[in-house]
Every structure is written in structure tokens, then in C-alpha cells.
Amino acid sequence: MIKLDEMTVLDQFVCVGLINALSNGSVDEHKAHDKVRLSDEPLFSFIYDGRNSKDFLKTWKLVRTTESLDAARTKKILVYTDAITGLEVRFEAIVYSDYPALEWVLYFINTAKEDIPILENIQALDTLITVPDDAPDSVTLHHSQGSLCNDTDFMPFDDALRKGEKKMLTTRGGRSSQDSLPFYNLQLGDQGLIVAIGWSGQWASSIECSAD
């Protein structure tokens, strides 16, 4: 399994290739890619009042809606609401029927009249990817250096991640591409996962090849 987490920006677009699961449902158009499957858990996580959302989100009220945008795009909206504090978590995703891609934005809304508990450590993408038993022992992370105003700007890298290894991509100075470009490709044999972070500020992404 591979864990993707620590994308620490509140609102961001993430385009993902070869996805066949959207939260508790599945994207039927892309069943041809079942060899690489995301967890059926929500694709995001956060800490609320000291607790991880993975431990309580299933107990919140959930409303699903679907809207056809055009012949190639469908909008799927998942709205989770905490009946006690009034926090609303809104996951808006666009699924493409002509390409195995998904993009989404995560919103947090306080619907109560008073302050809510502390909301922190928001991971817009936090999921496990299950790969087949005959997959290679390592995966390859294709990524590029950002701009440091020197002759190595935008240099491409191909890092092999073996079981138990972890790679952190991040930026600094409040910029979106100072140390790393906000795009990377996780190659899993002859398949893969492409991630693009549409955020104009600082971000971080951690990719771990689980020993499991």
C-alpha cells in the first residue's frame, strides 16, 4: 500500500489519474483500472477538536448530490454535517467520463452562531492506494525541482520508493513552486497516479510506500 497525505492547504484542486473510487462510491466509467484502487474511505482527512476525522466522519449526516455539467463532466457533492457543533464539510468533485481523472475542492463552513472547536491538520488528499500482488517491489516518483534561481531550476527527478520509504515534497517562502513544482507522477509498474496541486501558496505532500 502507498499512503498519500500531508497536503496541508485548506482549499486546493487536485487532479488525479487512474482513480476508480470516490469516497463511499465508485466511478463506474473507470473500472478498467481496477488493478490500482484507492481506499473506499473519504479521500481527505482533518483533525477536529483533537480527533481524527477518520474516527468520526461516518457518524455525521451525509448528503450526496450529482449534477451533470456537460457530456464529459459530472459534479459529485458530498456534504458532511456535525449535528452537535454545526461544522459542515463540503467535498465538491468533478468526474470526467472521457478521461480517468478527478478534481476536487474541500470546503469547511461553520453553520453555527458560535465558534466551533479547533480545526487543524487538513489533508485535502489522504488515502491508501492498493496495488496488485505482482506489482514491482518499488514505485517510482517522477517529480521536478522548482525554481531557486539557479541552473538546476525545473530539473526532473525519478526517485524509487521501496517498502518502508517515504518522500516529502514541499515548498517554502509562501510560494507554490520554490523548491518543488506542484505536479508529480507516481508510477506503479505500467500504471500510475498523476497529482496536480492547484494552489498559489505553500504546500506539502508526503508519499510513503508502506511495508504492508
mmCIF file of C-alpha atoms in Angstrom:
data_model
loop_
_atom_site.group_PDB
_atom_site.id
_atom_site.type_symbol
_atom_site.label_atom_id
_atom_site.label_comp_id
_atom_site.label_asym_id
_atom_site.label_seq_id
_atom_site.Cartn_x
_atom_site.Cartn_y
_atom_site.Cartn_z
ATOM 1 C CA MET A 1 0.000 0.000 0.000
ATOM 2 C CA ILE A 2 1.044 3.591 -0.614
ATOM 3 C CA LYS A 3 -0.055 6.450 1.603
ATOM 4 C CA LEU A 4 -0.516 9.958 0.287
ATOM 5 C CA ASP A 5 -1.037 12.594 2.931
ATOM 6 C CA GLU A 6 0.073 15.891 4.409
ATOM 7 C CA MET A 7 -1.345 18.133 1.676
ATOM 8 C CA THR A 8 -1.814 20.902 4.190
ATOM 9 C CA VAL A 9 -3.798 23.549 2.291
ATOM 10 C CA LEU A 10 -7.458 24.236 3.102
ATOM 11 C CA ASP A 11 -8.806 24.714 -0.423
ATOM 12 C CA GLN A 12 -6.987 23.192 -3.361
ATOM 13 C CA PHE A 13 -7.664 21.448 -6.631
ATOM 14 C CA VAL A 14 -6.098 18.023 -7.025
ATOM 15 C CA CYS A 15 -6.258 16.232 -10.377
ATOM 16 C CA VAL A 16 -5.692 12.511 -10.010
ATOM 17 C CA GLY A 17 -5.188 9.960 -12.812
ATOM 18 C CA LEU A 18 -6.378 6.330 -12.685
ATOM 19 C CA ILE A 19 -8.913 6.824 -9.895
ATOM 20 C CA ASN A 20 -11.823 4.384 -9.595
ATOM 21 C CA ALA A 21 -13.255 5.354 -6.216
ATOM 22 C CA LEU A 22 -14.942 8.489 -4.919
ATOM 23 C CA SER A 23 -15.486 8.285 -1.170
ATOM 24 C CA ASN A 24 -18.126 5.641 -0.495
ATOM 25 C CA GLY A 25 -18.951 5.066 -4.146
ATOM 26 C CA SER A 26 -17.110 4.089 -7.298
ATOM 27 C CA VAL A 27 -16.540 5.718 -10.648
ATOM 28 C CA ASP A 28 -18.061 3.156 -12.978
ATOM 29 C CA GLU A 29 -16.510 4.696 -16.079
ATOM 30 C CA HIS A 30 -13.028 3.658 -14.990
ATOM 31 C CA LYS A 31 -13.455 0.007 -13.972
ATOM 32 C CA ALA A 32 -10.755 -0.874 -16.476
ATOM 33 C CA HIS A 33 -8.260 0.481 -13.947
ATOM 34 C CA ASP A 34 -9.248 -1.767 -11.022
ATOM 35 C CA LYS A 35 -5.668 -3.017 -10.591
ATOM 36 C CA VAL A 36 -4.845 0.260 -8.866
ATOM 37 C CA ARG A 37 -7.531 1.157 -6.361
ATOM 38 C CA LEU A 38 -7.931 3.943 -3.841
ATOM 39 C CA SER A 39 -9.319 3.313 -0.394
ATOM 40 C CA ASP A 40 -13.120 3.447 -0.089
ATOM 41 C CA GLU A 41 -12.684 5.872 2.819
ATOM 42 C CA PRO A 42 -13.091 9.629 2.125
ATOM 43 C CA LEU A 43 -10.131 10.957 0.157
ATOM 44 C CA PHE A 44 -9.412 13.669 2.755
ATOM 45 C CA SER A 45 -8.857 13.948 6.491
ATOM 46 C CA PHE A 46 -8.595 16.568 9.236
ATOM 47 C CA ILE A 47 -8.252 16.926 12.988
ATOM 48 C CA TYR A 48 -11.307 18.365 14.748
ATOM 49 C CA ASP A 49 -11.371 19.027 18.476
ATOM 50 C CA GLY A 50 -8.308 16.779 18.830
ATOM 51 C CA ARG A 51 -9.803 13.813 16.963
ATOM 52 C CA ASN A 52 -9.017 12.424 13.515
ATOM 53 C CA SER A 53 -11.911 12.668 11.060
ATOM 54 C CA LYS A 54 -11.393 9.043 10.044
ATOM 55 C CA ASP A 55 -12.636 8.086 13.521
ATOM 56 C CA PHE A 56 -15.919 10.013 13.464
ATOM 57 C CA LEU A 57 -16.870 11.209 9.970
ATOM 58 C CA LYS A 58 -19.042 8.147 9.331
ATOM 59 C CA THR A 59 -21.295 9.227 12.204
ATOM 60 C CA TRP A 60 -22.043 12.643 10.663
ATOM 61 C CA LYS A 61 -25.044 13.308 8.455
ATOM 62 C CA LEU A 62 -24.066 12.800 4.805
ATOM 63 C CA VAL A 63 -25.943 14.179 1.796
ATOM 64 C CA ARG A 64 -24.873 13.210 -1.738
ATOM 65 C CA THR A 65 -25.878 15.070 -4.882
ATOM 66 C CA THR A 66 -24.939 14.594 -8.523
ATOM 67 C CA GLU A 67 -25.169 17.141 -11.305
ATOM 68 C CA SER A 68 -24.418 16.668 -14.995
ATOM 69 C CA LEU A 69 -22.351 19.604 -16.237
ATOM 70 C CA ASP A 70 -21.981 18.512 -19.848
ATOM 71 C CA ALA A 71 -21.400 15.365 -21.918
ATOM 72 C CA ALA A 72 -17.975 14.771 -20.370
ATOM 73 C CA ARG A 73 -18.252 16.137 -16.814
ATOM 74 C CA THR A 74 -20.305 15.198 -13.771
ATOM 75 C CA LYS A 75 -20.197 17.085 -10.480
ATOM 76 C CA LYS A 76 -20.477 14.997 -7.312
ATOM 77 C CA ILE A 77 -21.013 16.764 -4.000
ATOM 78 C CA LEU A 78 -20.672 15.162 -0.575
ATOM 79 C CA VAL A 79 -21.782 17.280 2.391
ATOM 80 C CA TYR A 80 -20.952 16.047 5.909
ATOM 81 C CA THR A 81 -22.580 17.896 8.833
ATOM 82 C CA ASP A 82 -21.848 17.626 12.536
ATOM 83 C CA ALA A 83 -25.205 17.872 14.340
ATOM 84 C CA ILE A 84 -23.514 18.899 17.596
ATOM 85 C CA THR A 85 -21.210 21.756 16.575
ATOM 86 C CA GLY A 86 -22.653 22.723 13.184
ATOM 87 C CA LEU A 87 -19.440 22.244 11.199
ATOM 88 C CA GLU A 88 -20.154 21.447 7.544
ATOM 89 C CA VAL A 89 -17.535 19.765 5.359
ATOM 90 C CA ARG A 90 -18.279 20.073 1.655
ATOM 91 C CA PHE A 91 -16.410 17.928 -0.887
ATOM 92 C CA GLU A 92 -17.082 19.073 -4.472
ATOM 93 C CA ALA A 93 -15.620 16.864 -7.186
ATOM 94 C CA ILE A 94 -15.776 16.791 -10.958
ATOM 95 C CA VAL A 95 -15.514 13.394 -12.650
ATOM 96 C CA TYR A 96 -14.604 13.136 -16.326
ATOM 97 C CA SER A 97 -16.179 10.410 -18.456
ATOM 98 C CA ASP A 98 -13.661 10.716 -21.302
ATOM 99 C CA TYR A 99 -10.519 10.528 -19.115
ATOM 100 C CA PRO A 100 -9.665 8.762 -15.829
ATOM 101 C CA ALA A 101 -9.381 11.988 -13.836
ATOM 102 C CA LEU A 102 -10.932 13.617 -10.816
ATOM 103 C CA GLU A 103 -10.577 17.138 -9.437
ATOM 104 C CA TRP A 104 -11.996 18.479 -6.208
ATOM 105 C CA VAL A 105 -12.182 21.317 -3.712
ATOM 106 C CA LEU A 106 -12.725 20.856 0.014
ATOM 107 C CA TYR A 107 -14.702 23.491 1.953
ATOM 108 C CA PHE A 108 -15.232 23.934 5.708
ATOM 109 C CA ILE A 109 -18.221 26.039 6.814
ATOM 110 C CA ASN A 110 -19.303 26.978 10.320
ATOM 111 C CA THR A 111 -23.118 26.959 10.225
ATOM 112 C CA ALA A 112 -23.444 27.676 13.971
ATOM 113 C CA LYS A 113 -23.751 31.085 15.597
ATOM 114 C CA GLU A 114 -20.846 30.452 17.967
ATOM 115 C CA ASP A 115 -17.220 29.423 17.488
ATOM 116 C CA ILE A 116 -16.542 25.775 16.703
ATOM 117 C CA PRO A 117 -13.714 23.641 18.179
ATOM 118 C CA ILE A 118 -10.224 23.901 16.682
ATOM 119 C CA LEU A 119 -9.931 22.593 13.105
ATOM 120 C CA GLU A 120 -6.380 21.673 12.059
ATOM 121 C CA ASN A 121 -4.065 19.435 10.036
ATOM 122 C CA ILE A 122 -6.327 19.472 6.980
ATOM 123 C CA GLN A 123 -5.274 16.903 4.385
ATOM 124 C CA ALA A 124 -7.061 17.539 1.078
ATOM 125 C CA LEU A 125 -5.696 14.183 -0.118
ATOM 126 C CA ASP A 126 -5.112 11.439 2.433
ATOM 127 C CA THR A 127 -5.633 7.952 1.089
ATOM 128 C CA LEU A 128 -4.192 4.484 0.633
ATOM 129 C CA ILE A 129 -3.609 3.002 -2.802
ATOM 130 C CA THR A 130 -3.763 -0.773 -3.030
ATOM 131 C CA VAL A 131 -1.594 -2.291 -5.740
ATOM 132 C CA PRO A 132 -1.697 -5.880 -7.073
ATOM 133 C CA ASP A 133 0.476 -8.611 -5.555
ATOM 134 C CA ASP A 134 2.548 -8.861 -8.736
ATOM 135 C CA ALA A 135 3.437 -5.147 -8.644
ATOM 136 C CA PRO A 136 7.136 -4.181 -8.552
ATOM 137 C CA ASP A 137 8.867 -4.043 -5.158
ATOM 138 C CA SER A 138 9.250 -0.295 -5.564
ATOM 139 C CA VAL A 139 7.314 2.556 -7.116
ATOM 140 C CA THR A 140 8.842 5.469 -8.987
ATOM 141 C CA LEU A 141 8.091 9.049 -8.072
ATOM 142 C CA HIS A 142 8.615 11.371 -11.042
ATOM 143 C CA HIS A 143 8.842 14.995 -9.954
ATOM 144 C CA SER A 144 10.670 18.213 -10.750
ATOM 145 C CA GLN A 145 12.602 20.775 -8.782
ATOM 146 C CA GLY A 146 11.047 24.182 -8.515
ATOM 147 C CA SER A 147 12.768 27.497 -9.085
ATOM 148 C CA LEU A 148 15.675 28.527 -6.874
ATOM 149 C CA CYS A 149 17.033 30.974 -9.454
ATOM 150 C CA ASN A 150 19.963 28.780 -10.436
ATOM 151 C CA ASP A 151 20.963 26.407 -13.225
ATOM 152 C CA THR A 152 19.154 23.416 -11.668
ATOM 153 C CA ASP A 153 15.702 25.021 -11.868
ATOM 154 C CA PHE A 154 12.986 22.589 -13.043
ATOM 155 C CA MET A 155 15.369 19.633 -13.125
ATOM 156 C CA PRO A 156 13.428 16.324 -13.305
ATOM 157 C CA PHE A 157 13.941 13.538 -10.747
ATOM 158 C CA ASP A 158 12.981 9.862 -10.726
ATOM 159 C CA ASP A 159 13.024 8.530 -7.161
ATOM 160 C CA ALA A 160 12.463 4.833 -6.465
ATOM 161 C CA LEU A 161 10.475 4.294 -3.273
ATOM 162 C CA ARG A 162 10.828 0.862 -1.713
ATOM 163 C CA LYS A 163 8.789 -0.605 1.108
ATOM 164 C CA GLY A 164 9.127 1.446 4.261
ATOM 165 C CA GLU A 165 10.496 4.521 2.476
ATOM 166 C CA LYS A 166 8.944 7.974 2.447
ATOM 167 C CA LYS A 167 9.442 11.077 0.320
ATOM 168 C CA MET A 168 8.385 14.611 1.210
ATOM 169 C CA LEU A 169 7.760 17.254 -1.444
ATOM 170 C CA THR A 170 7.222 20.782 -0.203
ATOM 171 C CA THR A 171 7.794 24.462 -0.850
ATOM 172 C CA ARG A 172 8.728 27.441 1.309
ATOM 173 C CA GLY A 173 8.565 31.202 1.442
ATOM 174 C CA GLY A 174 4.808 31.126 0.837
ATOM 175 C CA ARG A 175 5.381 30.203 -2.816
ATOM 176 C CA SER A 176 3.883 27.300 -4.738
ATOM 177 C CA SER A 177 6.981 26.222 -6.694
ATOM 178 C CA GLN A 178 10.118 27.469 -4.929
ATOM 179 C CA ASP A 179 11.530 24.025 -4.102
ATOM 180 C CA SER A 180 9.191 21.633 -5.924
ATOM 181 C CA LEU A 181 6.828 22.013 -8.837
ATOM 182 C CA PRO A 182 3.236 21.269 -7.742
ATOM 183 C CA PHE A 183 2.915 18.251 -10.027
ATOM 184 C CA TYR A 184 4.167 14.687 -9.727
ATOM 185 C CA ASN A 185 3.661 11.255 -11.221
ATOM 186 C CA LEU A 186 3.623 8.120 -9.093
ATOM 187 C CA GLN A 187 4.471 5.214 -11.418
ATOM 188 C CA LEU A 188 3.155 1.779 -10.390
ATOM 189 C CA GLY A 189 4.564 -0.579 -12.999
ATOM 190 C CA ASP A 190 2.704 0.146 -16.243
ATOM 191 C CA GLN A 191 0.086 2.235 -14.433
ATOM 192 C CA GLY A 192 0.273 5.315 -12.287
ATOM 193 C CA LEU A 193 -1.210 8.245 -10.452
ATOM 194 C CA ILE A 194 -0.704 11.850 -11.520
ATOM 195 C CA VAL A 195 -1.261 14.586 -8.946
ATOM 196 C CA ALA A 196 -1.508 18.324 -9.652
ATOM 197 C CA ILE A 197 -1.915 20.852 -6.835
ATOM 198 C CA GLY A 198 -3.748 23.995 -7.920
ATOM 199 C CA TRP A 199 -2.708 26.295 -5.089
ATOM 200 C CA SER A 200 -0.810 29.559 -5.338
ATOM 201 C CA GLY A 201 0.714 29.289 -1.861
ATOM 202 C CA GLN A 202 2.935 26.965 0.137
ATOM 203 C CA TRP A 203 2.046 23.257 0.231
ATOM 204 C CA ALA A 204 3.445 19.903 1.312
ATOM 205 C CA SER A 205 2.891 16.341 0.143
ATOM 206 C CA SER A 206 4.202 13.138 1.690
ATOM 207 C CA ILE A 207 4.309 9.861 -0.254
ATOM 208 C CA GLU A 208 5.011 6.681 1.687
ATOM 209 C CA CYS A 209 5.486 3.139 0.401
ATOM 210 C CA SER A 210 4.033 1.108 3.255
ATOM 211 C CA ALA A 211 5.829 -2.012 4.401
ATOM 212 C CA ASP A 212 2.416 -3.750 4.345
#
